[in-house]
Short mmCIF file of C-alpha atoms in Angstrom, two decimals:
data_model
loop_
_atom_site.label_atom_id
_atom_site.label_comp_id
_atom_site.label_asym_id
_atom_site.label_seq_id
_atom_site.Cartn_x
_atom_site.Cartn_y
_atom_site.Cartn_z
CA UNK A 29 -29.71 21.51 52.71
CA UNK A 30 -29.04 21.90 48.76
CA UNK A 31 -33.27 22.62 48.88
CA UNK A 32 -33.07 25.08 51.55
CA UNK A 33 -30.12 27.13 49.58
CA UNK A 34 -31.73 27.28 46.56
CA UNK A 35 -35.02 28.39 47.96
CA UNK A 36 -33.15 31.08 49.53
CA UNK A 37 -31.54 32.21 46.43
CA UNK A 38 -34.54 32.40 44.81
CA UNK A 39 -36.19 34.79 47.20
CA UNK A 40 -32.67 36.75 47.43
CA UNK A 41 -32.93 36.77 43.22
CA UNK A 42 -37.14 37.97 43.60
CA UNK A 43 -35.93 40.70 46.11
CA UNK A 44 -33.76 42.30 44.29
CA UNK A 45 -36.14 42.32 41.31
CA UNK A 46 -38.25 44.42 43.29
CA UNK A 47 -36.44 47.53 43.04
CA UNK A 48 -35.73 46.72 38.88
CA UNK A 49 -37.97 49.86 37.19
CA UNK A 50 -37.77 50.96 34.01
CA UNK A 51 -37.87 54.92 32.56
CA UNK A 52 -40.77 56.16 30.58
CA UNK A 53 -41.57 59.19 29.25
CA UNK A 54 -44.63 61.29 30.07
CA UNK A 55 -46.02 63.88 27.44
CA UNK A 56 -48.87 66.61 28.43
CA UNK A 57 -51.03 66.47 26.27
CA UNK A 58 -50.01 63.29 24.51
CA UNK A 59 -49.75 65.28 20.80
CA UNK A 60 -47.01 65.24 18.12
CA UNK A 61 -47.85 68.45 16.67
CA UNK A 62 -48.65 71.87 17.92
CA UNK A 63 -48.72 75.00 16.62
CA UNK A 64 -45.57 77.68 18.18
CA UNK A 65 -46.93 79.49 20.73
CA UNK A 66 -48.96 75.94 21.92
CA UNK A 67 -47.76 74.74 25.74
CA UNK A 68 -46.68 70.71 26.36
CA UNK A 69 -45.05 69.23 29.37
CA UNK A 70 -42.21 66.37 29.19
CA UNK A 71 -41.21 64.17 32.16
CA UNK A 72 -39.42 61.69 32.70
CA UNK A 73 -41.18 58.98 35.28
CA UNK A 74 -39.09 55.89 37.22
CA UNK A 75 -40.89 53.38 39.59
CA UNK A 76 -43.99 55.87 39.44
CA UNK A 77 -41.38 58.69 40.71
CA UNK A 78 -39.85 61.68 38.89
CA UNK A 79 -36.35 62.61 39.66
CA UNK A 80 -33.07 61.52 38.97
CA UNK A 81 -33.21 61.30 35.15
CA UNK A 82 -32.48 63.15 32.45
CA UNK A 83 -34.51 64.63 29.49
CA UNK A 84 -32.64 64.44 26.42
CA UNK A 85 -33.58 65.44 22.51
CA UNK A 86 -31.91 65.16 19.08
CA UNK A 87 -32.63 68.25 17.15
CA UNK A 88 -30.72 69.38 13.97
CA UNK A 89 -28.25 65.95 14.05
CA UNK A 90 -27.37 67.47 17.57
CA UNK A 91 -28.46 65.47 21.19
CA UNK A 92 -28.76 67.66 24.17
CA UNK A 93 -31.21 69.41 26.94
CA UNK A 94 -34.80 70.39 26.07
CA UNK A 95 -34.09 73.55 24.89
CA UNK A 96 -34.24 77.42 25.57
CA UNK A 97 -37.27 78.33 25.90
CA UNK A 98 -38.57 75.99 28.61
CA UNK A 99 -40.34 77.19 31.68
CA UNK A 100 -39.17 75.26 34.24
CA UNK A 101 -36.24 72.36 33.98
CA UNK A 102 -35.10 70.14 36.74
CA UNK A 103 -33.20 67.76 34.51
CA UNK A 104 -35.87 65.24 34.65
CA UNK A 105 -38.62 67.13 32.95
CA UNK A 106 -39.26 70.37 31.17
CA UNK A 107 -42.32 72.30 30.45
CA UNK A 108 -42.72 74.76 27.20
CA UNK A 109 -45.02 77.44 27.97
CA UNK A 110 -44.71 78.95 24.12
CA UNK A 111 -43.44 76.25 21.83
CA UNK A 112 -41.19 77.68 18.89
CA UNK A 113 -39.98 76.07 15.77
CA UNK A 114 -36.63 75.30 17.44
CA UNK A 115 -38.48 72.84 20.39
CA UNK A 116 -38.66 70.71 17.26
CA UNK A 117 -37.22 67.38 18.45
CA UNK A 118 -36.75 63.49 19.43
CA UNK A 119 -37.10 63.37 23.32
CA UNK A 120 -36.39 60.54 25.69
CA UNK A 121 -35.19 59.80 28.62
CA UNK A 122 -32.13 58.57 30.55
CA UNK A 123 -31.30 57.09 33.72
CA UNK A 124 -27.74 56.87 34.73
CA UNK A 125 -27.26 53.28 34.45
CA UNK A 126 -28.11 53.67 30.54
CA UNK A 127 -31.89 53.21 30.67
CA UNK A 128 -33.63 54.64 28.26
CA UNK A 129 -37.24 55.40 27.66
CA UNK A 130 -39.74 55.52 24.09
CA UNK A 131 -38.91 58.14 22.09
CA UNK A 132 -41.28 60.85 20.97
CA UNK A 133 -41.31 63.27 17.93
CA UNK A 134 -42.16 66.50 18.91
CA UNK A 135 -43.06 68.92 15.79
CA UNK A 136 -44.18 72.71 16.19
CA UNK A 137 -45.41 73.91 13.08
CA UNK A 138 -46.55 77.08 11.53
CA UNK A 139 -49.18 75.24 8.65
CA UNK A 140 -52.48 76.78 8.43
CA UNK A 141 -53.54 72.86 10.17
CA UNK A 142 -52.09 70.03 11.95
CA UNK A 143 -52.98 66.77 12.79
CA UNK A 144 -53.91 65.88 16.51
CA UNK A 145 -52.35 61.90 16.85
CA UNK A 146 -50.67 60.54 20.01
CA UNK A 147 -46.46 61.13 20.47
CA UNK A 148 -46.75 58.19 22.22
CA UNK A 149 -47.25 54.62 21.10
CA UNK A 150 -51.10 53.33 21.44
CA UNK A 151 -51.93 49.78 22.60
CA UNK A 152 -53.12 47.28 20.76
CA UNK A 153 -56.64 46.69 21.19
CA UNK A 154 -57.45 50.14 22.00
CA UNK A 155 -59.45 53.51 20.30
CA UNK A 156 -57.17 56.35 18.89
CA UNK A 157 -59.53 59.52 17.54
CA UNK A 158 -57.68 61.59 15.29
CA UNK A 159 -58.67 65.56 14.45
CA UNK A 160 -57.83 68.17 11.80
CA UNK A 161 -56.99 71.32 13.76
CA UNK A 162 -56.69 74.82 12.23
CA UNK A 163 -54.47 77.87 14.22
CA UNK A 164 -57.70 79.56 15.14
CA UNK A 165 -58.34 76.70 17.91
CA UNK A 166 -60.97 74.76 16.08
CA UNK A 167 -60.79 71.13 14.68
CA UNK A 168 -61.99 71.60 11.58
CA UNK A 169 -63.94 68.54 9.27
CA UNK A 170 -61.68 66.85 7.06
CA UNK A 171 -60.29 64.15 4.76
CA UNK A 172 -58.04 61.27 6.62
CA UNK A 173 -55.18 59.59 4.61
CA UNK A 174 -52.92 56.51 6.03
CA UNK A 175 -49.86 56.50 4.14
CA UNK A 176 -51.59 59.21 1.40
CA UNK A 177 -54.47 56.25 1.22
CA UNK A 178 -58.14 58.17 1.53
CA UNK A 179 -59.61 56.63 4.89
CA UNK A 180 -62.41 58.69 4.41
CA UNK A 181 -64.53 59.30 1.29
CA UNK A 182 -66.32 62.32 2.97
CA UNK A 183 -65.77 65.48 4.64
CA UNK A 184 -65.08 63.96 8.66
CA UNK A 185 -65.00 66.11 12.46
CA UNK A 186 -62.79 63.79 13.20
CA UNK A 187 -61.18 59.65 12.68
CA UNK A 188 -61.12 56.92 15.12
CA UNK A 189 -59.02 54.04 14.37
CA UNK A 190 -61.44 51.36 16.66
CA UNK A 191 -59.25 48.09 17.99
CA UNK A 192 -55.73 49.09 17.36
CA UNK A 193 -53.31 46.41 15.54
CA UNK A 194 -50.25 46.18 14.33
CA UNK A 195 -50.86 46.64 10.96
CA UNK A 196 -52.58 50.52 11.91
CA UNK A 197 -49.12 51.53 12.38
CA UNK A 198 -48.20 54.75 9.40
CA UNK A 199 -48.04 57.76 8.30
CA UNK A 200 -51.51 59.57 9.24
CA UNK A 201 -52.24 63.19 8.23
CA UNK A 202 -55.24 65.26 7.27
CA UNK A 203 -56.56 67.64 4.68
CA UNK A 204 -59.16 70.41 4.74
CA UNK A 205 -60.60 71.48 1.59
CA UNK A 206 -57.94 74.19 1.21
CA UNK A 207 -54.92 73.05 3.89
CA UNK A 208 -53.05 69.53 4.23
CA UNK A 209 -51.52 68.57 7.34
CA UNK A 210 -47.83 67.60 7.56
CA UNK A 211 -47.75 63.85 8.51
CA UNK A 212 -46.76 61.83 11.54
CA UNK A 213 -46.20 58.41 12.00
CA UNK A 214 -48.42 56.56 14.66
CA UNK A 215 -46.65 54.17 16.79
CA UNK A 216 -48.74 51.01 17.96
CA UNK A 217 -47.31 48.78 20.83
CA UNK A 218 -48.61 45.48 23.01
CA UNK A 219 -50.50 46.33 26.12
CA UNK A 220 -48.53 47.41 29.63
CA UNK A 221 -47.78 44.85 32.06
CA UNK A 222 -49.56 44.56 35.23
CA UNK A 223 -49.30 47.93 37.19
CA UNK A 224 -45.59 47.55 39.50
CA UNK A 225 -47.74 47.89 42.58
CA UNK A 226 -49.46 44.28 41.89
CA UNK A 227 -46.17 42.63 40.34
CA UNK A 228 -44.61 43.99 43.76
CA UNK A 229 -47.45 42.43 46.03
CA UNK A 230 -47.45 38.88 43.65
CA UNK A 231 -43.35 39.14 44.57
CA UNK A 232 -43.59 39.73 48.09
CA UNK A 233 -46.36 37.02 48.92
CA UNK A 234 -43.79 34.34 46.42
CA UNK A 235 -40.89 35.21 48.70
CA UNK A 236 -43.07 35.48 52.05
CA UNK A 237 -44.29 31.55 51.06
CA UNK A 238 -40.29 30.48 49.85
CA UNK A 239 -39.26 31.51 53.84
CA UNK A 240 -42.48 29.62 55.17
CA UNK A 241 -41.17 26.55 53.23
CA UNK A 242 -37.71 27.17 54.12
CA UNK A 243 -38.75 27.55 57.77
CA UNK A 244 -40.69 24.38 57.70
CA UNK A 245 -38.14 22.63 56.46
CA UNK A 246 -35.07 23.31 59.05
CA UNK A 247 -37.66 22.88 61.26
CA UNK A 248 -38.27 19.43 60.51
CA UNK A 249 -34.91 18.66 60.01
CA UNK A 250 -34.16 20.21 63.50
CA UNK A 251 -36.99 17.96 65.41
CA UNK A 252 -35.69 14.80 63.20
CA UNK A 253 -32.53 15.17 64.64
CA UNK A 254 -33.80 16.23 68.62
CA UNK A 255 -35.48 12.27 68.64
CA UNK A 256 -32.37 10.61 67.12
CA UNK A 257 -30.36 12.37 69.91
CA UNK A 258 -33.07 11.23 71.84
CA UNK A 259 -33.31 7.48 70.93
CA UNK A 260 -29.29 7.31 71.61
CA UNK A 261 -29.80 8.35 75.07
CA UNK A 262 -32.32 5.84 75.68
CA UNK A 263 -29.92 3.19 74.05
CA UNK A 264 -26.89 4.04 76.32
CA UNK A 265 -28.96 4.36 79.72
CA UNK A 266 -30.59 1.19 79.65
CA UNK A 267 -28.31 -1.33 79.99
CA UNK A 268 -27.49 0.88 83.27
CA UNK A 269 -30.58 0.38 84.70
CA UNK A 270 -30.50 -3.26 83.99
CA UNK A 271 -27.33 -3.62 85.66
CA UNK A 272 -28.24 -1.64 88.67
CA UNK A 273 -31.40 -3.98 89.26
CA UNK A 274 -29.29 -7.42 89.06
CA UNK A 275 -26.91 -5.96 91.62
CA UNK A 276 -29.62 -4.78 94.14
CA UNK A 277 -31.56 -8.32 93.80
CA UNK A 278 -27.92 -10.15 95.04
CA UNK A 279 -27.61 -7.73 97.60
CA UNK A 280 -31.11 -8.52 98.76
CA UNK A 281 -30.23 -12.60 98.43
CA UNK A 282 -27.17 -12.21 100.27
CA UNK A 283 -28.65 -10.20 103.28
CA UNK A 284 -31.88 -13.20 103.88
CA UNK A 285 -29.11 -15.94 103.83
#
């Protein structure tokens, strides 16, 4: 029986580790700088759901909501139709049991050009393209610098870092002829795990198989003891019967005499 409860613990244990999610934070588009007047979306995501978090950002060595000038705000996410200077910010998110999500670096700038890089962290093993963009709208060709370290000796539309590592990780920014962008630092992290939906399925089929074994088992140990209760019947009835023939043969002697 010491089998059968720890099987059952186990699939007790893998149930409960179905409904374990953890909070990320969703940025639209994916950019750490824009211009004021530029439009990004933050949300908060849990289990593939919004809802029931809360967007939070450190901005001027003080943490609280999004800001002012946000469109709409439900708590969990926030969208910024006309970014100012003052959306400037860390954002993450919180669930709350304490859960917190990546951080991102929001920047809204008034330089004559930013750089276009990802808020959030790339994976390793992946392609991050990186732009020069100018207020009028247009990415304009430029130098590339990692840590103020040319990455291009020529005059580029644009930089792709090709098979992300760990060692891409710095400060990128870009420079026109005339303008230099200010300079962000890109984040590089190990690739997701499987998507929830297929850790969910590989869960259910491990605890579907633990009560098919567990099943078996009592089973078995149910049948084993139906023929020992069986075999002990047998034992006690027989010498019955034996007895009950010996007494019917005198009977049958006595009678011919």
């Amino acid at each position: 029986m010491k089998s059968v409860s720890l099987l059952l613990g186990l699939s007790v244990l893998l149930l409960s580790g179905l409904t374990v999610s953890a909070v990320s934070l969703s940025v639209s588009p994916n950019l750490q700088q824009f211009f004021s007047k530029d439009s990004v979306s933050l949300s908060c995501v849990e289990g593939g759901q919004t809802g029931g978090q809360i967007m939070k950002r450190t901005a001027g060595g003080q943490t609280g909501g999004c800001g002012q000038n946000f469109e709409t705000m439900n708590g969990s996410s926030c969208s910024f139709p006309h970014l100012s200077c003052s959306d400037s910010g860390v954002y993450w998110c919180e669930t709350s049991d304490g859960q917190k999500s990546q951080q991102v670096n929001i920047s809204v700038r008034d330089d004559p050009v930013i750089l276009q890089i990802p808020a959030l962290p790339v994976h390793t093993g992946s392609d991050v393209t990186l732009r020069c963009k100018s207020k009028n709208g247009y990415c304009e060709t430029a130098y590339f610098f990692r840590d103020k370290v040319y990455l291009s000796s020529e005059l580029e539309e644009k930089w792709i870092v090709r098979d992300v590592r760990r060692t891409d990780e710095g400060n990128y920014s870009c420079s026109t002829e005339t303008y230099e962008s200010p300079h962000s630092w890109l984040r590089v992290a190990a690739p997701p795990p499987p998507p929830s939906s297929v850790f969910r399925l590989f869960c259910l089929l491990v605890v579907v198989c633990l009560f098919c074994i567990c099943s078996v088992i009592m089973m078995s140990r149910c049948c084993s003891r139906m023929t020992e209760n069986k075999s002990a019947v047998s034992m006690e009835m027989t010498p019955c019967v034996e007895e009950y023939d010996y007494i019917t043969a005198d009977v049958i002697t006595h009678h011919d005499v």
